Amino acid sequence: MAAVSTAPSLHGERHAARKWLIATAVMLGAVLELLDTSIVNVALPYMQGSFSASVDEITWVLTSYLVSNGIAIPMTGWISARFGRKRYYMTSISVFIMASALCGIAQSLTQIVVFRLIQGAAGAAMIPSSQAILMETFPPSEQALAMAVYGLGLISAPILGPTLGGWITYNWNWRWNFYINVPIGIIAMLMVLAFVYDPPYVGRKRPGRVDYGGILLLASSLGLLQIVLDRGQRSDWFSAPWVRYFTVGSALSFLLLVINELRFSDPIMDLRILKSHAFSRSVAIITVMVMTIYGINLLNPLFLQELMGYTAWKAGLAVAPRGIGAGAAMLSAGVLSRFGIDTRPLMGLGFGLAAYSIYQMSQWDLDVSMRSIFWPIMNFGVGATVGFPIITAEALYDIRPERMGFATSLYNMMRNTGAAIGISFVSNLLTEREQIHQAYLVQHFSVFDAWRMSAQAPQVPGALQFRFLPQLVTGQKQGLGLVYATIQAQAALLSYNDIYRLFALAMLCLVPWFVFFRKPPTGGSAPVH
């Protein structure tokens, strides 16, 4: 194996500028990876027409990327330790660029699914490796600030993805959602080549036994779980045999994986890192936090479009304050930490604000105003993400440098899992609660309720503020249909309210945990690569 490059000195003014160039370089790769999880969502109908595919078939374009990405993320630390982080990162960006171009020129559904599998596996290195590089580049007093700046990319990419993808698809072609990765990826690759260097302890590990069993069990456990979470609802969950088999297979594979990794001398995943109370505590918090964020991010647009009748563009504008609030909150936390201010209470206050904001969302009715939507969404963005740089810095602060790659890969595996669970939880519970409320309303609905509902127009969505009372009295079939539509709208509203309240409770449970975090460091020099 070739010797690992040795970086020039990183101290002084030269380092002050160079570390931010490194941050920019690795953030570009991370943004690309996250952008591709959502940028093609709105383009699926157009891709469906191009490949003459059914709705169920075309969704494999999304599922294939998420499955390969989820499987590869936990292995990034092991691969970096063997072959060098910079070399692995450069290879990943190169393959990601090529796979993106191939997705753009794909001529069949099979081709694009295969290319998306490759793209997802290649992109897996970008987020864990980026975090490890930033933690090694910035001194302890600036690590929270670095994570805050990095967090801007993590937050903005999923938010911008559908909007950017819709604009590109409408004005150009769905294929440009993939072609756009090529120039941005090349810039990121050149910046990493110029500014990023491996520390001496990375890439010098002597090759030993390969944990083939761990790799197979990891792929089986996470792959089956991701498929169940992503596609289970389409098959009505456990009523479908394949969902039961996949779930049992995933659980059994995970149990065997844990046993294997704790016994193997050079495991693919270093589960011993979980012995660090700070790391395991932070992983648990970030998993619940991300589960809630992704769940709310799915709920809000659905509520605005399905119940309020917003267009996709108007719904996008309505939820945009979330990103603005998140960016401002994370940067503020990072800057305050940089100046030696104890930011731990901010995390508790943030989770409290997020819980209150979600509770306000649970009070929305079918006549809620734009102003009443704006502030809860903005405050949720502030509260839910202000703790991100604090939690990430805490998780990785006392990890030995040579184990940093393993820690960031495990950390991001749990973050990915939390996001998948949050999305699946919302999709499943929304349908289940709506059916329960609808059955209850049908049993207790009468003509007199119809009269009352017609007098309370705010309880009926704009599209259903109908003239159904006269139609009911005359027994017209159309009138009964409109009443049923009203019942459906009310049942849907109640189901949204229920889920918002559950997420509010989840965030409230995170409030007191800041007291267990250590005070952020106020000094320290940058590590020498």
Short mmCIF file of C-alpha atoms in Angstrom, two decimals:
data_model
loop_
_atom_site.label_atom_id
_atom_site.label_comp_id
_atom_site.label_asym_id
_atom_site.label_seq_id
_atom_site.Cartn_x
_atom_site.Cartn_y
_atom_site.Cartn_z
CA MET A 1 0.00 0.00 0.00
CA ALA A 2 1.29 3.43 -0.90
CA ALA A 3 2.30 5.72 1.91
CA VAL A 4 -0.34 8.08 3.16
CA SER A 5 0.22 11.71 2.34
CA THR A 6 1.45 13.95 5.09
CA ALA A 7 -0.17 17.35 5.30
CA PRO A 8 1.78 20.55 5.75
CA SER A 9 1.49 22.37 9.05
CA LEU A 10 -2.02 23.52 9.77
CA HIS A 11 -1.28 26.10 12.47
CA GLY A 12 -1.57 29.85 12.29
CA GLU A 13 -3.28 31.99 9.69
CA ARG A 14 -2.73 29.45 6.96
CA HIS A 15 -4.69 26.89 8.94
CA ALA A 16 -7.45 29.40 9.76
CA ALA A 17 -8.30 29.72 6.05
CA ARG A 18 -7.49 26.16 5.09
CA LYS A 19 -9.75 24.49 7.62
CA TRP A 20 -12.78 26.29 6.15
CA LEU A 21 -11.77 25.19 2.67
CA ILE A 22 -11.71 21.63 4.00
CA ALA A 23 -15.14 22.17 5.56
CA THR A 24 -16.49 23.45 2.23
CA ALA A 25 -14.99 20.54 0.32
CA VAL A 26 -16.45 17.81 2.51
CA MET A 27 -19.79 19.60 2.89
CA LEU A 28 -20.22 19.64 -0.90
CA GLY A 29 -19.97 15.85 -0.98
CA ALA A 30 -22.35 15.44 1.95
CA VAL A 31 -24.92 17.78 0.37
CA LEU A 32 -24.76 15.82 -2.89
CA GLU A 33 -25.37 12.55 -1.07
CA LEU A 34 -28.36 13.87 0.88
CA LEU A 35 -29.76 15.80 -2.07
CA ASP A 36 -30.07 12.60 -4.07
CA THR A 37 -32.29 11.02 -1.42
CA SER A 38 -35.07 13.49 -2.28
CA ILE A 39 -34.32 15.38 -5.50
CA VAL A 40 -35.93 12.73 -7.73
CA ASN A 41 -39.12 12.38 -5.65
CA VAL A 42 -41.14 14.85 -7.71
CA ALA A 43 -39.68 13.49 -10.95
CA LEU A 44 -41.00 9.96 -10.42
CA PRO A 45 -44.17 10.45 -12.53
CA TYR A 46 -42.02 11.63 -15.46
CA MET A 47 -39.61 8.72 -15.02
CA GLN A 48 -42.60 6.39 -14.83
CA GLY A 49 -43.66 7.54 -18.29
CA SER A 50 -40.15 7.22 -19.72
CA PHE A 51 -39.77 3.62 -18.55
CA SER A 52 -43.45 2.57 -18.90
CA ALA A 53 -43.37 1.48 -15.26
CA SER A 54 -46.11 1.13 -12.67
CA VAL A 55 -46.20 3.27 -9.54
CA ASP A 56 -44.92 0.37 -7.44
CA GLU A 57 -42.08 -0.36 -9.87
CA ILE A 58 -40.83 3.21 -10.19
CA THR A 59 -40.48 3.62 -6.42
CA TRP A 60 -37.57 1.18 -6.58
CA VAL A 61 -35.60 4.16 -7.90
CA LEU A 62 -35.87 5.56 -4.36
CA THR A 63 -35.72 2.29 -2.44
CA SER A 64 -32.57 1.00 -4.20
CA TYR A 65 -30.63 4.15 -3.28
CA LEU A 66 -31.73 4.10 0.36
CA VAL A 67 -31.01 0.38 0.81
CA SER A 68 -27.46 0.44 -0.61
CA ASN A 69 -26.70 3.69 1.19
CA GLY A 70 -27.95 2.36 4.52
CA ILE A 71 -25.91 -0.85 4.19
CA ALA A 72 -22.67 0.89 3.19
CA ILE A 73 -22.65 3.68 5.82
CA PRO A 74 -21.67 1.44 8.78
CA MET A 75 -18.74 0.03 6.80
CA THR A 76 -17.11 3.38 6.01
CA GLY A 77 -14.95 3.44 9.14
CA TRP A 78 -13.55 -0.03 8.46
CA ILE A 79 -12.83 0.75 4.80
CA SER A 80 -11.16 4.08 5.69
CA ALA A 81 -8.95 2.40 8.31
CA ARG A 82 -7.70 -0.11 5.74
CA PHE A 83 -7.34 1.97 2.60
CA GLY A 84 -7.12 5.57 3.79
CA ARG A 85 -9.95 8.04 4.32
CA LYS A 86 -8.91 10.46 1.58
CA ARG A 87 -8.41 7.65 -0.93
CA TYR A 88 -11.79 6.16 -0.03
CA TYR A 89 -13.49 9.55 -0.16
CA MET A 90 -12.01 10.35 -3.57
CA THR A 91 -13.01 6.95 -4.92
CA SER A 92 -16.53 7.38 -3.57
CA ILE A 93 -16.99 10.78 -5.21
CA SER A 94 -15.62 9.46 -8.50
CA VAL A 95 -17.98 6.47 -8.51
CA PHE A 96 -20.87 8.69 -7.38
CA ILE A 97 -20.26 11.04 -10.33
CA MET A 98 -20.10 8.16 -12.83
CA ALA A 99 -23.21 6.48 -11.38
CA SER A 100 -25.07 9.81 -11.56
CA ALA A 101 -24.20 10.18 -15.23
CA LEU A 102 -25.29 6.59 -15.90
CA CYS A 103 -28.61 7.25 -14.12
CA GLY A 104 -29.12 10.20 -16.45
CA ILE A 105 -28.63 8.13 -19.60
CA ALA A 106 -30.45 5.01 -18.34
CA GLN A 107 -32.80 3.53 -20.93
CA SER A 108 -34.72 1.05 -18.76
CA LEU A 109 -36.02 0.69 -15.23
CA THR A 110 -33.57 -2.15 -14.54
CA GLN A 111 -30.65 0.02 -15.57
CA ILE A 112 -31.55 2.99 -13.40
CA VAL A 113 -32.27 0.80 -10.35
CA VAL A 114 -28.83 -0.83 -10.69
CA PHE A 115 -27.14 2.55 -11.18
CA ARG A 116 -28.98 3.96 -8.15
CA LEU A 117 -27.72 1.02 -6.08
CA ILE A 118 -24.17 1.93 -7.09
CA GLN A 119 -24.81 5.62 -6.47
CA GLY A 120 -26.18 4.99 -2.98
CA ALA A 121 -23.28 2.74 -1.99
CA ALA A 122 -20.74 5.27 -3.27
CA GLY A 123 -22.41 8.17 -1.50
CA ALA A 124 -22.35 6.37 1.84
CA ALA A 125 -18.78 7.48 2.58
CA MET A 126 -19.46 11.17 2.32
CA ILE A 127 -21.31 11.95 5.56
CA PRO A 128 -19.36 9.80 8.10
CA SER A 129 -16.02 10.65 6.48
CA SER A 130 -16.90 14.34 6.39
CA GLN A 131 -17.66 14.40 10.11
CA ALA A 132 -14.45 12.55 10.94
CA ILE A 133 -12.40 14.96 8.81
CA LEU A 134 -14.01 18.00 10.44
CA MET A 135 -13.46 16.69 13.97
CA GLU A 136 -9.78 16.13 13.15
CA THR A 137 -9.36 19.49 11.42
CA PHE A 138 -10.95 21.83 13.98
CA PRO A 139 -9.73 22.34 17.56
CA PRO A 140 -12.05 21.29 20.40
CA SER A 141 -13.26 24.86 20.99
CA GLU A 142 -14.45 25.11 17.34
CA GLN A 143 -15.86 21.64 16.82
CA ALA A 144 -19.42 22.67 17.69
CA LEU A 145 -19.13 25.56 15.21
CA ALA A 146 -17.81 23.18 12.56
CA MET A 147 -20.71 20.80 13.18
CA ALA A 148 -23.12 23.74 12.98
CA VAL A 149 -21.83 24.83 9.57
CA TYR A 150 -21.82 21.22 8.44
CA GLY A 151 -25.35 20.82 9.80
CA LEU A 152 -26.54 23.56 7.45
CA GLY A 153 -25.79 21.22 4.58
CA LEU A 154 -27.52 18.30 6.27
CA ILE A 155 -30.64 20.38 6.90
CA SER A 156 -30.80 22.33 3.63
CA ALA A 157 -30.28 19.40 1.26
CA PRO A 158 -33.46 17.42 2.11
CA ILE A 159 -35.47 20.67 2.18
CA LEU A 160 -34.15 21.94 -1.16
CA GLY A 161 -34.26 18.52 -2.85
CA PRO A 162 -37.94 18.35 -3.87
CA THR A 163 -38.07 22.05 -4.80
CA LEU A 164 -34.89 21.91 -6.89
CA GLY A 165 -35.91 18.60 -8.42
CA GLY A 166 -39.31 19.98 -9.42
CA TRP A 167 -37.79 23.08 -11.00
CA ILE A 168 -35.21 21.06 -12.96
CA THR A 169 -37.79 18.52 -14.11
CA TYR A 170 -40.27 21.20 -15.18
CA ASN A 171 -37.77 23.47 -16.97
CA TRP A 172 -35.32 20.91 -18.34
CA ASN A 173 -35.77 17.16 -17.97
CA TRP A 174 -35.79 14.62 -15.15
CA ARG A 175 -32.41 13.33 -16.33
CA TRP A 176 -30.78 16.62 -15.30
CA ASN A 177 -31.53 15.77 -11.68
CA PHE A 178 -28.64 13.32 -12.09
CA TYR A 179 -26.46 15.26 -14.54
CA ILE A 180 -26.27 18.19 -12.12
CA ASN A 181 -24.23 15.99 -9.76
CA VAL A 182 -21.38 15.77 -12.25
CA PRO A 183 -19.98 19.36 -12.18
CA ILE A 184 -20.65 19.78 -8.44
CA GLY A 185 -19.02 16.42 -7.73
CA ILE A 186 -15.95 17.31 -9.78
CA ILE A 187 -15.53 20.56 -7.81
CA ALA A 188 -15.84 18.65 -4.52
CA MET A 189 -13.33 16.04 -5.71
CA LEU A 190 -10.76 18.66 -6.73
CA MET A 191 -11.13 20.49 -3.41
CA VAL A 192 -10.68 17.28 -1.43
CA LEU A 193 -7.64 16.41 -3.54
CA ALA A 194 -6.09 19.83 -2.86
CA PHE A 195 -6.89 20.41 0.81
CA VAL A 196 -7.67 17.16 2.64
CA TYR A 197 -4.89 14.94 4.04
CA ASP A 198 -5.02 11.74 6.05
CA PRO A 199 -3.63 11.84 9.57
CA PRO A 200 -0.79 9.36 10.22
CA TYR A 201 -3.01 6.79 11.94
CA VAL A 202 -5.47 6.42 9.03
CA GLY A 203 -4.85 3.96 6.21
CA ARG A 204 -1.87 2.26 7.84
CA LYS A 205 -3.72 -0.65 9.37
CA ARG A 206 -2.18 -3.95 8.39
CA PRO A 207 -4.60 -6.10 6.43
CA GLY A 208 -5.86 -9.01 8.53
CA ARG A 209 -8.82 -11.32 8.41
CA VAL A 210 -11.79 -9.80 6.59
CA ASP A 211 -15.07 -9.87 8.49
CA TYR A 212 -17.06 -11.47 5.68
CA GLY A 213 -19.67 -12.76 8.11
CA GLY A 214 -20.18 -9.28 9.53
CA ILE A 215 -20.54 -7.81 6.05
CA LEU A 216 -23.20 -10.37 5.07
CA LEU A 217 -25.10 -10.02 8.34
CA LEU A 218 -24.94 -6.21 8.14
CA ALA A 219 -26.26 -6.23 4.57
CA SER A 220 -29.03 -8.65 5.52
CA SER A 221 -30.06 -6.81 8.68
CA LEU A 222 -30.11 -3.25 7.37
CA GLY A 223 -31.14 -4.13 3.83
CA LEU A 224 -34.21 -6.10 4.89
CA LEU A 225 -35.13 -3.47 7.50
CA GLN A 226 -34.90 -0.64 4.98
CA ILE A 227 -37.08 -2.50 2.46
CA VAL A 228 -39.71 -3.20 5.13
CA LEU A 229 -39.74 0.42 6.32
CA ASP A 230 -39.83 1.84 2.81
CA ARG A 231 -42.32 -0.54 1.18
CA GLY A 232 -44.20 -2.21 4.02
CA GLN A 233 -47.14 0.18 3.93
CA ARG A 234 -47.86 -0.64 0.28
CA SER A 235 -48.48 -4.26 1.33
CA ASP A 236 -50.48 -3.41 4.46
CA TRP A 237 -47.55 -4.30 6.71
CA PHE A 238 -47.70 -7.59 8.59
CA SER A 239 -50.72 -8.83 6.70
CA ALA A 240 -48.26 -9.56 3.88
CA PRO A 241 -46.11 -12.70 4.36
CA TRP A 242 -43.01 -11.11 2.86
CA VAL A 243 -43.10 -8.30 5.44
CA ARG A 244 -43.19 -10.85 8.28
CA TYR A 245 -40.35 -12.90 6.78
CA PHE A 246 -38.21 -9.83 6.09
CA THR A 247 -38.79 -8.46 9.61
CA VAL A 248 -37.83 -11.74 11.29
CA GLY A 249 -34.82 -12.07 8.96
CA SER A 250 -33.67 -8.54 9.79
CA ALA A 251 -34.02 -9.07 13.56
CA LEU A 252 -32.23 -12.42 13.49
CA SER A 253 -29.44 -11.02 11.29
CA PHE A 254 -28.99 -8.09 13.66
CA LEU A 255 -28.72 -10.38 16.70
CA LEU A 256 -26.10 -12.55 14.97
CA LEU A 257 -24.31 -9.40 13.79
CA VAL A 258 -23.92 -8.10 17.35
CA ILE A 259 -22.56 -11.46 18.54
CA ASN A 260 -20.17 -11.66 15.59
CA GLU A 261 -18.88 -8.10 15.90
CA LEU A 262 -18.15 -8.43 19.63
CA ARG A 263 -16.16 -11.63 19.03
CA PHE A 264 -14.31 -10.78 15.81
CA SER A 265 -10.81 -9.28 16.14
CA ASP A 266 -11.22 -6.73 13.32
CA PRO A 267 -15.01 -6.17 13.07
CA ILE A 268 -16.72 -4.29 10.27
CA MET A 269 -18.51 -2.26 12.97
CA ASP A 270 -16.84 -1.33 16.24
CA LEU A 271 -19.73 -1.76 18.67
CA ARG A 272 -17.34 -1.36 21.61
CA ILE A 273 -17.52 2.38 21.00
CA LEU A 274 -20.97 2.21 22.61
CA LYS A 275 -19.18 1.69 25.94
CA SER A 276 -18.62 5.46 25.87
CA HIS A 277 -21.59 6.84 27.80
CA ALA A 278 -21.32 10.18 26.01
CA PHE A 279 -21.42 8.49 22.60
CA SER A 280 -24.25 6.05 23.35
CA ARG A 281 -26.30 8.78 25.03
CA SER A 282 -25.80 11.12 22.07
CA VAL A 283 -26.70 8.36 19.59
CA ALA A 284 -29.96 7.66 21.42
CA ILE A 285 -30.86 11.36 21.48
CA ILE A 286 -29.98 11.98 17.83
CA THR A 287 -32.02 8.93 16.76
CA VAL A 288 -35.18 10.21 18.48
CA MET A 289 -34.47 13.75 17.30
CA VAL A 290 -34.02 12.75 13.65
CA MET A 291 -37.04 10.44 13.80
CA THR A 292 -39.14 13.40 14.92
CA ILE A 293 -37.65 15.86 12.43
CA TYR A 294 -38.20 13.57 9.44
CA GLY A 295 -41.67 12.65 10.69
CA ILE A 296 -42.70 16.31 11.00
CA ASN A 297 -41.04 17.12 7.67
CA LEU A 298 -43.33 14.53 6.08
CA LEU A 299 -46.46 15.49 8.03
CA ASN A 300 -46.42 19.23 7.33
CA PRO A 301 -46.48 19.15 3.50
CA LEU A 302 -49.04 16.33 3.54
CA PHE A 303 -51.30 18.32 5.86
CA LEU A 304 -51.03 21.47 3.76
CA GLN A 305 -51.59 19.76 0.42
CA GLU A 306 -54.13 17.06 1.26
CA LEU A 307 -56.27 18.91 3.81
CA MET A 308 -55.69 22.58 3.09
CA GLY A 309 -55.57 22.28 -0.70
CA TYR A 310 -52.16 23.98 -1.06
CA THR A 311 -50.23 23.46 -4.26
CA ALA A 312 -46.81 21.81 -3.97
CA TRP A 313 -45.16 25.21 -4.51
CA LYS A 314 -47.28 26.96 -1.87
CA ALA A 315 -46.71 24.12 0.59
CA GLY A 316 -42.98 24.39 -0.05
CA LEU A 317 -43.06 28.10 0.71
CA ALA A 318 -45.08 27.47 3.87
CA VAL A 319 -42.51 25.05 5.31
CA ALA A 320 -39.47 27.07 4.17
CA PRO A 321 -39.23 28.97 7.51
CA ARG A 322 -38.21 25.67 9.11
CA GLY A 323 -34.94 25.72 7.19
CA ILE A 324 -34.34 29.38 7.97
CA GLY A 325 -34.91 28.78 11.67
CA ALA A 326 -32.73 25.68 11.68
CA GLY A 327 -29.83 27.42 10.00
CA ALA A 328 -29.95 30.42 12.30
CA ALA A 329 -30.20 28.23 15.41
CA MET A 330 -27.30 25.95 14.55
CA LEU A 331 -25.00 28.81 13.58
CA SER A 332 -25.88 30.68 16.77
CA ALA A 333 -25.10 27.63 18.91
CA GLY A 334 -21.81 27.10 17.10
CA VAL A 335 -20.70 30.72 17.40
CA LEU A 336 -21.63 30.90 21.10
CA SER A 337 -19.67 27.72 21.75
CA ARG A 338 -16.69 29.17 19.88
CA PHE A 339 -16.63 32.08 22.36
CA GLY A 340 -16.66 29.81 25.37
CA ILE A 341 -20.34 30.20 26.28
CA ASP A 342 -21.98 27.14 27.81
CA THR A 343 -24.51 26.10 25.16
CA ARG A 344 -25.89 23.03 26.95
CA PRO A 345 -29.03 24.80 28.25
CA LEU A 346 -29.79 25.81 24.66
CA MET A 347 -30.31 22.17 23.80
CA GLY A 348 -32.89 21.70 26.57
CA LEU A 349 -34.63 24.97 25.70
CA GLY A 350 -34.61 23.98 22.04
CA PHE A 351 -36.28 20.64 22.65
CA GLY A 352 -38.85 22.38 24.85
CA LEU A 353 -39.55 24.91 22.10
CA ALA A 354 -39.82 22.11 19.54
CA ALA A 355 -42.28 20.20 21.75
CA TYR A 356 -44.44 23.31 22.21
CA SER A 357 -44.32 24.08 18.47
CA ILE A 358 -45.45 20.57 17.57
CA TYR A 359 -48.22 20.82 20.15
CA GLN A 360 -49.37 24.01 18.41
CA MET A 361 -49.44 22.05 15.14
CA SER A 362 -51.70 19.51 16.83
CA GLN A 363 -54.22 22.34 17.34
CA TRP A 364 -54.46 23.19 13.65
CA ASP A 365 -57.91 22.86 12.14
CA LEU A 366 -59.10 22.94 8.55
CA ASP A 367 -59.27 26.72 8.49
CA VAL A 368 -55.84 27.48 9.95
CA SER A 369 -54.27 30.68 8.60
CA MET A 370 -50.86 31.02 6.99
CA ARG A 371 -49.70 33.11 9.94
CA SER A 372 -50.71 30.37 12.38
CA ILE A 373 -48.70 27.92 10.29
CA PHE A 374 -45.62 30.14 9.98
CA TRP A 375 -44.59 30.47 13.63
CA PRO A 376 -44.87 26.83 14.75
CA ILE A 377 -42.90 25.73 11.69
CA MET A 378 -40.25 28.40 12.22
CA ASN A 379 -39.94 27.68 15.94
CA PHE A 380 -39.77 23.95 15.30
CA GLY A 381 -36.83 24.54 12.96
CA VAL A 382 -35.08 26.53 15.69
CA GLY A 383 -35.81 24.18 18.57
CA ALA A 384 -35.33 20.80 16.92
CA THR A 385 -31.91 21.57 15.40
CA VAL A 386 -30.19 23.96 17.81
CA GLY A 387 -28.83 20.93 19.67
CA PHE A 388 -27.40 19.19 16.59
CA PRO A 389 -23.86 20.62 16.77
CA ILE A 390 -23.81 20.21 20.55
CA ILE A 391 -24.91 16.55 20.40
CA THR A 392 -22.54 15.65 17.56
CA ALA A 393 -19.53 17.31 19.19
CA GLU A 394 -20.35 15.60 22.49
CA ALA A 395 -20.66 12.20 20.83
CA LEU A 396 -17.27 12.38 19.13
CA TYR A 397 -15.26 14.45 21.60
CA ASP A 398 -13.61 11.64 23.60
CA ILE A 399 -13.34 9.09 20.74
CA ARG A 400 -9.74 8.13 20.05
CA PRO A 401 -8.58 9.60 16.71
CA GLU A 402 -7.89 6.20 15.17
CA ARG A 403 -11.49 5.12 15.99
CA MET A 404 -13.13 8.32 14.75
CA GLY A 405 -14.15 6.80 11.41
CA PHE A 406 -15.83 3.86 13.12
CA ALA A 407 -17.67 6.23 15.48
CA THR A 408 -19.00 8.53 12.74
CA SER A 409 -20.16 5.56 10.64
CA LEU A 410 -22.04 4.07 13.59
CA TYR A 411 -23.45 7.48 14.52
CA ASN A 412 -24.76 8.06 11.00
CA MET A 413 -26.12 4.54 10.71
CA MET A 414 -28.37 5.29 13.68
CA ARG A 415 -29.26 8.70 12.24
CA ASN A 416 -30.32 7.04 8.98
CA THR A 417 -32.29 4.40 10.86
CA GLY A 418 -34.07 7.09 12.90
CA ALA A 419 -35.04 8.93 9.72
CA ALA A 420 -36.40 5.74 8.11
CA ILE A 421 -38.38 4.85 11.24
CA GLY A 422 -39.83 8.38 11.48
CA ILE A 423 -41.07 8.32 7.89
CA SER A 424 -42.45 4.79 8.21
CA PHE A 425 -44.08 5.60 11.56
CA VAL A 426 -45.95 8.55 10.06
CA SER A 427 -47.05 6.66 6.95
CA ASN A 428 -48.34 3.72 8.97
CA LEU A 429 -49.97 5.57 11.88
CA LEU A 430 -51.61 8.18 9.65
CA THR A 431 -53.59 5.52 7.81
CA GLU A 432 -54.37 3.54 10.96
CA ARG A 433 -55.60 6.52 13.00
CA GLU A 434 -57.65 7.86 10.09
CA GLN A 435 -59.49 4.55 9.80
CA ILE A 436 -60.19 4.50 13.55
CA HIS A 437 -61.53 8.07 13.60
CA GLN A 438 -63.54 7.53 10.44
CA ALA A 439 -65.26 4.46 11.88
CA TYR A 440 -66.08 6.38 15.06
CA LEU A 441 -67.45 9.41 13.20
CA VAL A 442 -69.61 7.28 10.91
CA GLN A 443 -71.18 5.55 13.92
CA HIS A 444 -71.96 8.85 15.65
CA PHE A 445 -72.85 11.00 12.64
CA SER A 446 -76.38 12.22 12.01
CA VAL A 447 -78.25 14.77 9.92
CA PHE A 448 -78.21 17.09 12.93
CA ASP A 449 -74.40 16.87 12.99
CA ALA A 450 -74.47 17.79 9.33
CA TRP A 451 -76.58 20.85 10.14
CA ARG A 452 -74.12 21.86 12.88
CA MET A 453 -71.08 21.32 10.62
CA SER A 454 -72.64 23.42 7.89
CA ALA A 455 -73.01 26.24 10.40
CA GLN A 456 -69.34 25.90 11.41
CA ALA A 457 -67.67 26.43 8.08
CA PRO A 458 -64.13 26.53 9.56
CA GLN A 459 -64.56 22.85 10.48
CA VAL A 460 -65.00 21.97 6.81
CA PRO A 461 -62.16 22.44 4.31
CA GLY A 462 -62.61 25.11 1.66
CA ALA A 463 -63.26 22.59 -1.05
CA LEU A 464 -65.98 21.02 1.13
CA GLN A 465 -67.77 24.14 2.31
CA PHE A 466 -70.66 22.85 0.31
CA ARG A 467 -74.38 23.28 0.15
CA PHE A 468 -74.98 19.74 1.43
CA LEU A 469 -77.79 20.35 3.94
CA PRO A 470 -80.53 20.86 1.29
CA GLN A 471 -79.16 17.89 -0.61
CA LEU A 472 -79.38 15.77 2.53
CA VAL A 473 -82.94 16.78 3.19
CA THR A 474 -83.97 15.81 -0.37
CA GLY A 475 -81.99 12.56 -0.04
CA GLN A 476 -79.82 13.19 -3.07
CA LYS A 477 -76.98 10.72 -3.46
CA GLN A 478 -74.55 13.55 -4.13
CA GLY A 479 -75.34 15.05 -0.75
CA LEU A 480 -74.52 11.82 1.06
CA GLY A 481 -71.26 11.64 -0.85
CA LEU A 482 -70.35 15.13 0.27
CA VAL A 483 -71.15 14.29 3.88
CA TYR A 484 -68.90 11.25 3.63
CA ALA A 485 -66.16 13.45 2.20
CA THR A 486 -66.57 15.73 5.20
CA ILE A 487 -66.27 12.78 7.56
CA GLN A 488 -63.10 11.71 5.79
CA ALA A 489 -61.64 15.20 6.12
CA GLN A 490 -62.45 15.31 9.83
CA ALA A 491 -60.99 11.84 10.39
CA ALA A 492 -57.82 12.83 8.55
CA LEU A 493 -57.52 16.01 10.62
CA LEU A 494 -57.88 14.07 13.88
CA SER A 495 -55.26 11.55 12.78
CA TYR A 496 -52.78 14.36 12.06
CA ASN A 497 -53.55 15.87 15.48
CA ASP A 498 -52.84 12.53 17.17
CA ILE A 499 -49.45 12.07 15.52
CA TYR A 500 -48.39 15.66 16.19
CA ARG A 501 -49.12 15.11 19.88
CA LEU A 502 -47.02 11.92 19.95
CA PHE A 503 -44.05 13.73 18.39
CA ALA A 504 -44.49 16.60 20.87
CA LEU A 505 -44.23 14.09 23.70
CA ALA A 506 -41.09 12.56 22.16
CA MET A 507 -39.35 15.95 22.03
CA LEU A 508 -40.49 16.78 25.56
CA CYS A 509 -38.78 13.62 26.81
CA LEU A 510 -35.45 14.90 25.41
CA VAL A 511 -35.54 18.20 27.34
CA PRO A 512 -33.73 17.16 30.57
CA TRP A 513 -30.86 15.28 28.94
CA PHE A 514 -28.67 18.36 28.48
CA VAL A 515 -27.69 18.19 32.17
CA PHE A 516 -25.69 15.01 31.46
CA PHE A 517 -23.55 16.69 28.78
CA ARG A 518 -20.11 18.04 29.61
CA LYS A 519 -19.33 21.72 29.36
CA PRO A 520 -17.95 22.55 25.88
CA PRO A 521 -14.17 23.11 25.81
CA THR A 522 -12.97 26.69 25.51
CA GLY A 523 -9.52 26.10 24.16
CA GLY A 524 -7.34 23.65 22.34
CA SER A 525 -5.30 23.67 19.19
CA ALA A 526 -6.07 22.10 15.91
CA PRO A 527 -4.73 18.63 15.38
CA VAL A 528 -1.79 18.24 13.07
CA HIS A 529 -2.49 15.97 10.11
#
